């Protein structure tokens, strides 16, 4: 059977943008921004997206396009079977991310319906508390999963490409409309001030915490580290410029993320709600509460949650596809069989997260960041120290003049600088989990030792 490819460049870019734009931009981003000092977080996040996210995304796409495989098969096909376990990191990250993602997807689905009837209008807080976890949440999670599976089942070019080509422009139009409307509300200015003003003293006092959160969020929002972009790039022809496509994808994703902030913050401030209150429930409780007080509240609610639902679906299909492509490529499964098997797995893991708030928070807050960081670290060290020249060659295929000039600096960045940065945030993140906070110097020393060790190991094994 020949492997599918994207029909058009636009189709691929939109599918990848669809993967990137999702709950990360709309649900996780405002929550983290509020928790980490507003504009200070925004600034670091944008820096990490440009300096780490974009080169990292290209490093991931290089492996996908070069191999034309899923994450596990990619490492095997490129440099021999002993590298396959490295792809396991990406599969693990995919399972972690979709397990809680589909639970939030279920909440969104429920809120879309509940907006039509106004179910949450009178008591938003109680409403969220009643539906957030439990059997109902597991049921809505299953429905969201089913919708995801349906698109994946139809296939890459006819399912994913067609669906995302409609979804992404729809998301942009609706968010744009909502942003304009939010700007007309009384008190919207307070929201812009919070969102866009920079509190340097806050940043100075909490630099490493804010940096860690910004780094995790940058990977999450660009969908890197879980093999989703690797897999999407594996359906790509050799004639496209990865650098141009990657930059475009990151640019659109960031633009749409910032746009989402321009909807959410004015809306919250116009109603006097604290954007930081409520953790993962913030968006639901505060925004939903806000809608209740507005004219045409049902319509606004359905429009808003409807867009978020589309954005969430176009992301979840990219994660689901990672595992389906793995089963199809590596185990000769049919697309239908693979879709069903992956669905069964997520039905179990997602239900776990839907039933247990502590499991949910652990996955969404910490393990996801760590898993994506580890996954990307594996990809980049592989690029730099196992693929080596071939990675640069692949990057240059189809690249224009500027992208070609940037090739060498890019290679140095992904082989050395980014791994050090990722290892550093990984160490501080693990410190948070086990309850010891290493100083920046200690975390830096561990990161240098770990990356140095991996480089020695990788370059020896690649010669063996
Ligand atoms: N980028 C997606 C979002 O922001 C989430 C995602 C993470 C998708 C990792 C794929 C892989 O919602």
Coordinates of C-alpha atoms and ligand atoms in Angstrom, one line a residue:
X1 CA 0.0 0.0 0.0
X2 CA 1.4 3.4 -0.9
X3 CA 1.6 5.9 2.0
X4 CA -0.7 8.9 1.8
X5 CA 0.6 12.4 1.1
X6 CA -0.9 15.8 1.6
X7 CA -2.6 17.0 -1.5
X8 CA -1.5 20.6 -1.3
X9 CA 1.0 22.8 0.6
X10 CA -1.8 24.8 2.1
X11 CA -3.4 21.6 3.2
X12 CA -0.3 20.5 5.1
X13 CA 0.2 23.9 6.6
X14 CA -3.4 24.2 7.8
X15 CA -3.3 20.7 9.2
X16 CA -0.1 21.5 11.2
X17 CA -1.6 24.9 12.3
X18 CA -4.7 23.0 13.3
X19 CA -2.5 20.7 15.4
X20 CA -0.7 23.6 17.0
X21 CA -3.8 25.8 17.7
X22 CA -5.9 24.2 20.3
X23 CA -6.6 24.1 24.0
X24 CA -3.0 25.1 24.5
X25 CA -3.8 28.6 23.1
X26 CA -7.2 29.0 24.5
X27 CA -7.4 27.1 27.8
X28 CA -3.8 26.6 29.0
X29 CA -2.3 29.8 27.8
X30 CA -4.5 32.3 29.6
X31 CA -4.4 30.2 32.7
X32 CA -0.6 30.1 32.8
X33 CA -0.3 33.8 31.8
X34 CA -2.5 34.8 34.7
X35 CA -0.6 32.5 37.1
X36 CA 2.8 33.8 36.0
X37 CA 2.5 37.6 36.0
X38 CA 0.7 38.5 32.8
X39 CA 2.9 40.4 30.3
X40 CA 6.1 39.0 31.8
X41 CA 5.0 35.5 30.9
X42 CA 3.9 36.6 27.5
X43 CA 7.3 38.0 26.8
X44 CA 9.3 34.9 27.8
X45 CA 6.9 32.7 26.1
X46 CA 7.3 34.6 22.8
X47 CA 11.1 34.4 23.1
X48 CA 11.1 30.7 23.8
X49 CA 8.7 30.1 20.8
X50 CA 11.1 31.9 18.5
X51 CA 14.4 30.7 19.9
X52 CA 13.6 27.2 20.9
X53 CA 10.1 26.3 19.5
X54 CA 10.8 27.1 15.8
X55 CA 14.2 25.4 15.5
X56 CA 12.9 22.5 17.6
X57 CA 9.9 22.1 15.3
X58 CA 12.2 22.0 12.3
X59 CA 14.4 19.4 14.0
X60 CA 11.3 17.3 14.5
X61 CA 10.0 17.7 11.0
X62 CA 13.4 16.9 9.4
X63 CA 13.2 13.4 11.0
X64 CA 9.6 12.9 9.7
X65 CA 10.2 13.9 6.2
X66 CA 13.5 12.2 5.8
X67 CA 12.1 8.9 7.0
X68 CA 8.6 9.0 5.8
X69 CA 7.6 7.1 8.9
X70 CA 6.0 7.3 12.4
X71 CA 8.3 8.3 15.3
X72 CA 9.4 4.7 16.2
X73 CA 9.9 3.6 12.6
X74 CA 11.6 6.8 11.7
X75 CA 14.6 6.3 14.0
X76 CA 14.8 2.6 12.9
X77 CA 14.6 3.4 9.2
X78 CA 17.2 6.2 9.3
X79 CA 19.9 4.7 11.5
X80 CA 19.1 1.1 12.4
X81 CA 16.8 -0.7 14.8
X82 CA 18.7 0.1 17.9
X83 CA 17.4 3.6 17.7
X84 CA 13.8 2.7 17.7
X85 CA 13.3 2.9 21.4
X86 CA 13.9 6.7 21.1
X87 CA 10.6 6.9 19.3
X88 CA 9.0 5.4 22.3
X89 CA 9.5 8.7 24.1
X90 CA 7.3 10.4 21.6
X91 CA 4.6 7.7 21.8
X92 CA 4.6 8.1 25.6
X93 CA 4.2 11.8 25.3
X94 CA 1.3 11.4 22.9
X95 CA -0.4 9.1 25.3
X96 CA 0.1 11.5 28.2
X97 CA -1.1 14.5 26.3
X98 CA -4.2 13.0 24.7
X99 CA -5.3 11.3 28.0
X100 CA -6.0 14.6 29.6
X101 CA -6.6 16.6 26.4
X102 CA -9.7 14.6 25.5
X103 CA -11.1 15.1 29.0
X104 CA -10.9 18.9 28.5
X105 CA -12.3 18.3 25.0
X106 CA -15.2 16.6 26.7
X107 CA -15.8 19.6 28.9
X108 CA -15.8 21.9 25.9
X109 CA -18.3 19.7 24.1
X110 CA -20.5 19.8 27.1
X111 CA -20.2 23.6 27.4
X112 CA -21.1 24.0 23.8
X113 CA -24.3 22.2 24.3
X114 CA -25.0 23.8 27.7
X115 CA -24.6 27.2 26.2
X116 CA -27.5 26.6 23.9
X117 CA -29.7 25.8 26.9
X118 CA -28.1 28.2 29.3
X119 CA -27.6 25.4 31.8
X120 CA -24.6 27.0 33.5
X121 CA -25.9 30.6 33.5
X122 CA -27.3 30.8 37.0
X123 CA -24.5 29.1 38.9
X124 CA -21.3 28.7 36.8
X125 CA -19.1 27.6 39.7
X126 CA -21.4 24.9 40.9
X127 CA -22.0 23.8 37.3
X128 CA -18.4 23.3 36.6
X129 CA -17.9 21.5 40.0
X130 CA -20.7 19.2 39.1
X131 CA -19.4 18.1 35.7
X132 CA -15.6 18.4 35.9
X133 CA -14.8 14.9 37.0
X134 CA -16.7 11.7 37.2
X135 CA -18.8 9.4 35.1
X136 CA -20.4 12.2 33.1
X137 CA -17.0 13.6 32.3
X138 CA -15.8 10.2 31.2
X139 CA -18.8 10.0 28.9
X140 CA -18.2 13.3 27.2
X141 CA -14.5 12.5 26.9
X142 CA -15.5 9.3 25.1
X143 CA -17.7 11.4 22.7
X144 CA -14.9 13.8 22.0
X145 CA -12.6 10.8 21.3
X146 CA -15.1 9.3 19.0
X147 CA -15.2 12.5 16.9
X148 CA -11.4 12.5 16.8
X149 CA -11.3 8.9 15.7
X150 CA -13.8 9.5 12.9
X151 CA -11.6 12.1 11.2
X152 CA -8.5 10.0 11.7
X153 CA -10.2 6.9 10.3
X154 CA -11.1 8.6 7.1
X155 CA -7.4 9.2 6.5
X156 CA -4.7 11.8 6.1
X157 CA -5.6 13.5 2.9
X158 CA -9.4 13.0 2.8
X159 CA -10.0 13.2 6.5
X160 CA -7.5 15.3 8.3
X161 CA -6.6 17.6 5.4
X162 CA -10.2 18.3 4.4
X163 CA -11.4 18.8 8.0
X164 CA -8.6 21.1 9.1
X165 CA -8.8 23.2 5.9
X166 CA -12.3 24.1 6.9
X167 CA -11.7 24.3 10.7
X168 CA -8.6 26.6 10.8
X169 CA -10.0 29.5 8.8
X170 CA -13.3 29.1 10.8
X171 CA -11.4 29.4 14.0
X172 CA -9.5 32.6 12.9
X173 CA -12.7 34.3 11.6
X174 CA -14.7 33.5 14.8
X175 CA -11.9 34.5 17.2
X176 CA -11.3 37.7 15.2
X177 CA -15.0 38.5 15.5
X178 CA -15.1 37.8 19.2
X179 CA -11.9 39.9 19.8
X180 CA -13.5 42.9 18.1
X181 CA -16.7 42.4 20.1
X182 CA -14.8 41.9 23.4
X183 CA -13.0 45.3 22.8
X184 CA -16.3 47.1 22.9
X185 CA -17.1 45.9 26.4
X186 CA -16.8 48.3 29.3
X187 CA -13.6 47.7 31.2
X188 CA -11.9 45.9 28.4
X189 CA -8.9 48.2 28.8
X190 CA -8.0 46.7 32.1
X191 CA -7.7 43.4 30.3
X192 CA -5.3 44.7 27.7
X193 CA -3.3 46.4 30.4
X194 CA -2.8 43.2 32.4
X195 CA -2.1 41.2 29.2
X196 CA 0.3 43.5 27.5
X197 CA 2.0 45.4 30.3
X198 CA 5.3 44.2 31.5
X199 CA 6.1 43.9 35.2
X200 CA 9.8 43.5 35.3
X201 CA 10.1 43.2 39.0
X202 CA 7.8 40.2 38.9
X203 CA 9.9 38.7 36.3
X204 CA 13.2 39.3 38.2
X205 CA 11.8 37.7 41.4
X206 CA 10.4 34.6 39.7
X207 CA 12.6 34.2 36.6
X208 CA 13.2 30.5 36.6
X209 CA 9.6 29.6 37.5
X210 CA 8.3 31.8 34.7
X211 CA 10.9 30.5 32.3
X212 CA 10.0 26.8 33.1
X213 CA 6.3 27.5 32.6
X214 CA 6.9 29.4 29.4
X215 CA 9.2 26.7 28.0
X216 CA 6.7 23.9 28.6
X217 CA 3.9 26.0 27.2
X218 CA 5.9 26.9 24.1
X219 CA 6.5 23.2 23.3
X220 CA 2.9 22.3 24.1
X221 CA 1.4 25.0 21.9
X222 CA 3.7 24.1 18.9
X223 CA 2.8 20.4 19.3
X224 CA 6.5 19.5 19.4
X225 CA 8.0 16.6 21.3
X226 CA 5.1 14.1 20.9
X227 CA 5.9 13.2 17.3
X228 CA 2.7 14.9 15.9
X229 CA 4.7 17.2 13.7
X230 CA 7.1 14.5 12.8
X231 CA 4.2 12.3 11.7
X232 CA 2.6 15.2 9.7
X233 CA 5.9 16.0 8.0
X234 CA 6.3 12.3 7.1
X235 CA 3.4 12.8 4.7
X236 CA 5.2 15.6 3.0
X237 CA 7.1 15.8 -0.4
X238 CA 10.7 16.7 -0.7
X239 CA 10.1 19.9 -2.6
X240 CA 8.8 22.1 0.2
X241 CA 10.9 24.3 2.3
X242 CA 10.6 23.0 5.9
X243 CA 12.0 26.2 7.2
X244 CA 9.4 28.3 5.5
X245 CA 6.5 26.0 6.4
X246 CA 7.8 25.7 10.0
X247 CA 8.1 29.4 10.5
X248 CA 4.7 30.0 9.0
X249 CA 3.1 27.4 11.2
X250 CA 4.7 28.9 14.3
X251 CA 3.8 32.4 13.3
X252 CA 0.1 31.5 12.7
X253 CA -0.1 29.6 15.9
X254 CA 1.4 32.4 17.9
X255 CA -0.8 35.0 16.2
X256 CA -3.9 33.0 16.9
X257 CA -2.7 32.4 20.5
X258 CA -2.3 36.2 21.1
X259 CA -5.7 36.8 19.4
X260 CA -7.3 34.3 21.9
X261 CA -5.8 36.4 24.7
X262 CA -7.4 39.5 23.2
X263 CA -10.7 37.8 23.5
X264 CA -10.3 36.3 26.9
X265 CA -8.6 39.1 29.0
X266 CA -10.9 42.0 28.1
X267 CA -13.9 39.7 28.6
X268 CA -12.7 38.7 32.1
X269 CA -11.8 42.2 33.2
X270 CA -15.0 43.7 31.9
X271 CA -16.7 41.4 34.4
X272 CA -14.3 41.9 37.2
X273 CA -13.2 38.2 37.4
X274 CA -9.7 37.3 38.5
X275 CA -8.1 35.5 35.6
X276 CA -5.8 33.5 37.9
X277 CA -8.4 32.0 40.0
X278 CA -9.5 28.5 39.6
X279 CA -6.6 26.7 37.9
X280 CA -7.7 24.4 35.1
X281 CA -11.3 25.4 35.6
X282 CA -10.6 29.1 35.2
X283 CA -11.7 29.4 31.6
X284 CA -14.9 27.5 32.3
X285 CA -16.0 29.2 35.5
X286 CA -15.0 32.7 34.7
X287 CA -15.8 32.9 31.1
X288 CA -18.9 30.9 31.3
X289 CA -20.0 33.1 34.2
X290 CA -19.2 36.1 32.1
X291 CA -21.3 34.9 29.2
X292 CA -24.3 34.7 31.4
X293 CA -24.3 38.4 32.0
X294 CA -24.1 39.4 28.3
X295 CA -26.8 40.1 25.8
X296 CA -27.3 37.1 23.4
X297 CA -25.6 35.0 26.0
X298 CA -26.6 31.7 24.4
X299 CA -25.3 32.7 21.0
X300 CA -22.1 34.0 22.4
X301 CA -21.6 30.9 24.4
X302 CA -22.3 28.5 21.5
X303 CA -20.0 30.5 19.2
X304 CA -17.1 30.7 21.6
X305 CA -17.2 27.1 22.8
X306 CA -17.9 25.9 19.3
X307 CA -14.7 27.5 18.0
X308 CA -12.7 26.0 20.9
X309 CA -14.2 22.6 20.1
X310 CA -13.0 22.8 16.5
X311 CA -9.5 24.0 17.7
X312 CA -9.4 21.1 20.2
X313 CA -10.4 18.5 17.6
X314 CA -7.9 19.6 15.0
X315 CA -5.2 19.1 17.7
X316 CA -6.4 15.9 19.1
X317 CA -6.5 14.3 15.6
X318 CA -2.8 15.0 15.2
X319 CA -1.9 13.2 18.4
X320 CA -4.2 10.3 17.6
X321 CA -2.6 10.0 14.2
X322 CA 0.9 9.5 15.8
X323 CA -0.3 6.2 17.3
X324 CA -2.3 5.1 14.3
X325 CA 0.6 5.7 12.0
X326 CA 2.8 3.7 14.3
X327 CA 0.5 0.7 14.3
X328 CA -0.1 0.9 10.5
X329 CA 3.6 1.3 9.6
X330 CA 5.2 -0.9 12.1
X331 CA 2.7 -3.6 12.8
X332 CA 0.9 -3.8 9.4
X333 CA -2.5 -2.9 11.0
X334 CA -5.3 -1.7 8.8
X335 CA -6.3 1.9 9.4
X336 CA -9.6 0.8 10.8
X337 CA -8.0 -1.7 13.2
X338 CA -5.4 0.8 14.3
X339 CA -8.0 3.5 14.9
X340 CA -10.1 1.1 17.0
X341 CA -7.1 -0.1 19.0
X342 CA -5.9 3.5 19.8
X343 CA -9.4 4.5 20.7
X344 CA -9.6 1.6 23.2
X345 CA -6.4 2.7 24.8
X346 CA -7.5 6.3 25.2
X347 CA -10.9 5.2 26.4
X348 CA -9.1 3.6 29.4
X349 CA -6.4 6.3 30.1
X350 CA -8.7 9.2 29.5
X351 CA -11.4 7.7 31.7
X352 CA -8.7 7.5 34.4
X353 CA -8.0 11.2 34.1
X354 CA -11.7 12.0 33.9
X355 CA -12.4 10.1 37.1
X356 CA -9.4 11.3 39.1
X357 CA -8.7 15.0 39.5
X358 CA -5.3 14.4 40.9
X359 CA -4.3 12.2 38.0
X360 CA -5.6 14.8 35.6
X361 CA -3.7 17.6 37.2
X362 CA -0.5 15.6 37.4
X363 CA -0.7 14.8 33.6
X364 CA -1.8 18.3 32.5
X365 CA 0.4 20.3 34.7
X366 CA 3.7 18.4 35.0
X367 CA 4.0 15.1 33.2
X368 CA 3.0 16.7 29.9
X369 CA 5.7 19.3 30.0
X370 CA 8.3 16.8 31.1
X371 CA 7.3 14.2 28.4
X372 CA 7.3 16.8 25.6
X373 CA 10.7 18.1 26.8
X374 CA 12.2 14.6 26.9
X375 CA 10.7 13.8 23.5
X376 CA 12.1 16.9 21.8
X377 CA 15.5 16.4 23.5
X378 CA 15.6 12.9 22.0
X379 CA 14.7 14.2 18.5
X380 CA 17.3 17.0 18.6
X381 CA 20.2 14.9 20.0
X382 CA 19.4 12.3 17.3
X383 CA 19.5 15.1 14.6
X384 CA 22.7 16.5 15.8
X385 CA 24.7 13.5 16.8
X386 CA 23.3 10.5 14.9
X387 CA 21.9 11.9 11.6
X388 CA 24.5 14.8 11.6
X389 CA 25.1 16.0 8.1
X390 CA 22.0 14.2 6.8
X391 CA 19.8 16.3 9.0
X392 CA 21.3 19.5 7.6
X393 CA 20.9 18.1 4.1
X394 CA 17.3 17.3 4.7
X395 CA 16.7 20.8 6.1
X396 CA 18.3 22.3 3.0
X397 CA 16.1 20.3 0.5
X398 CA 13.6 22.7 -1.0
X399 CA 14.9 25.6 1.2
X400 CA 15.1 29.1 -0.2
X401 CA 18.2 31.3 0.0
X402 CA 17.6 32.8 3.5
X403 CA 16.6 29.5 4.9
X404 CA 19.8 27.9 3.5
X405 CA 21.9 30.6 5.1
X406 CA 20.3 30.0 8.4
X407 CA 21.0 26.2 8.1
X408 CA 24.3 26.1 9.9
X409 CA 23.4 28.2 12.8
X410 CA 20.2 26.2 13.1
X411 CA 22.2 23.0 13.2
X412 CA 24.5 24.2 16.0
X413 CA 21.4 25.4 17.9
X414 CA 19.6 22.1 17.7
X415 CA 22.7 20.0 18.4
X416 CA 24.0 21.8 21.4
X417 CA 22.2 24.9 22.6
X418 CA 18.6 23.7 22.6
X419 CA 19.5 20.4 24.2
X420 CA 21.2 22.2 27.1
X421 CA 18.2 24.5 27.5
X422 CA 15.7 21.6 27.4
X423 CA 17.8 19.5 29.8
X424 CA 17.9 22.5 32.2
X425 CA 14.1 23.0 32.2
X426 CA 13.7 19.2 32.5
X427 CA 15.8 19.2 35.6
X428 CA 14.0 22.1 37.3
X429 CA 10.7 20.5 36.3
X430 CA 11.7 17.1 37.9
X431 CA 12.8 19.0 40.9
X432 CA 9.3 20.4 41.2
X433 CA 7.8 16.9 41.1
X434 CA 10.0 15.4 43.7
X435 CA 9.9 18.5 45.9
X436 CA 13.5 19.6 45.8
X437 CA 14.3 22.9 44.1
X438 CA 17.8 22.9 42.6
X439 CA 19.5 26.2 42.3
X440 CA 20.1 27.5 38.7
X441 CA 23.7 26.6 39.0
X442 CA 23.0 23.0 40.2
X443 CA 20.4 22.5 37.5
X444 CA 22.8 23.9 34.9
X445 CA 25.5 21.5 36.0
X446 CA 23.2 18.5 35.8
X447 CA 22.0 19.6 32.4
X448 CA 25.6 19.9 31.1
X449 CA 26.6 16.6 32.4
X450 CA 23.4 14.8 31.1
X451 CA 23.6 16.3 27.6
X452 CA 27.4 15.7 27.5
X453 CA 26.8 12.1 28.5
X454 CA 24.1 11.6 25.8
X455 CA 26.3 13.2 23.1
X456 CA 29.1 10.8 24.0
X457 CA 26.8 7.8 24.0
X458 CA 25.0 8.8 20.8
X459 CA 28.1 9.5 18.8
X460 CA 29.7 6.3 19.8
X461 CA 26.6 4.2 19.1
X462 CA 26.1 5.9 15.7
X463 CA 29.6 4.8 14.7
X464 CA 29.3 1.3 16.1
Ligands
LIG1 N1 -0.6 22.1 20.4 C1 -1.8 21.6 20.9 C2 -2.6 22.7 21.6 O1 -2.0 23.8 21.8 C3 -1.6 20.5 21.8 C4 -0.7 19.4 21.3 C5 0.4 19.0 22.0 C6 -1.0 18.7 20.1 C7 1.3 18.1 21.6 C8 -0.1 17.7 19.6 C9 1.0 17.4 20.4 O2 -3.7 22.6 21.9

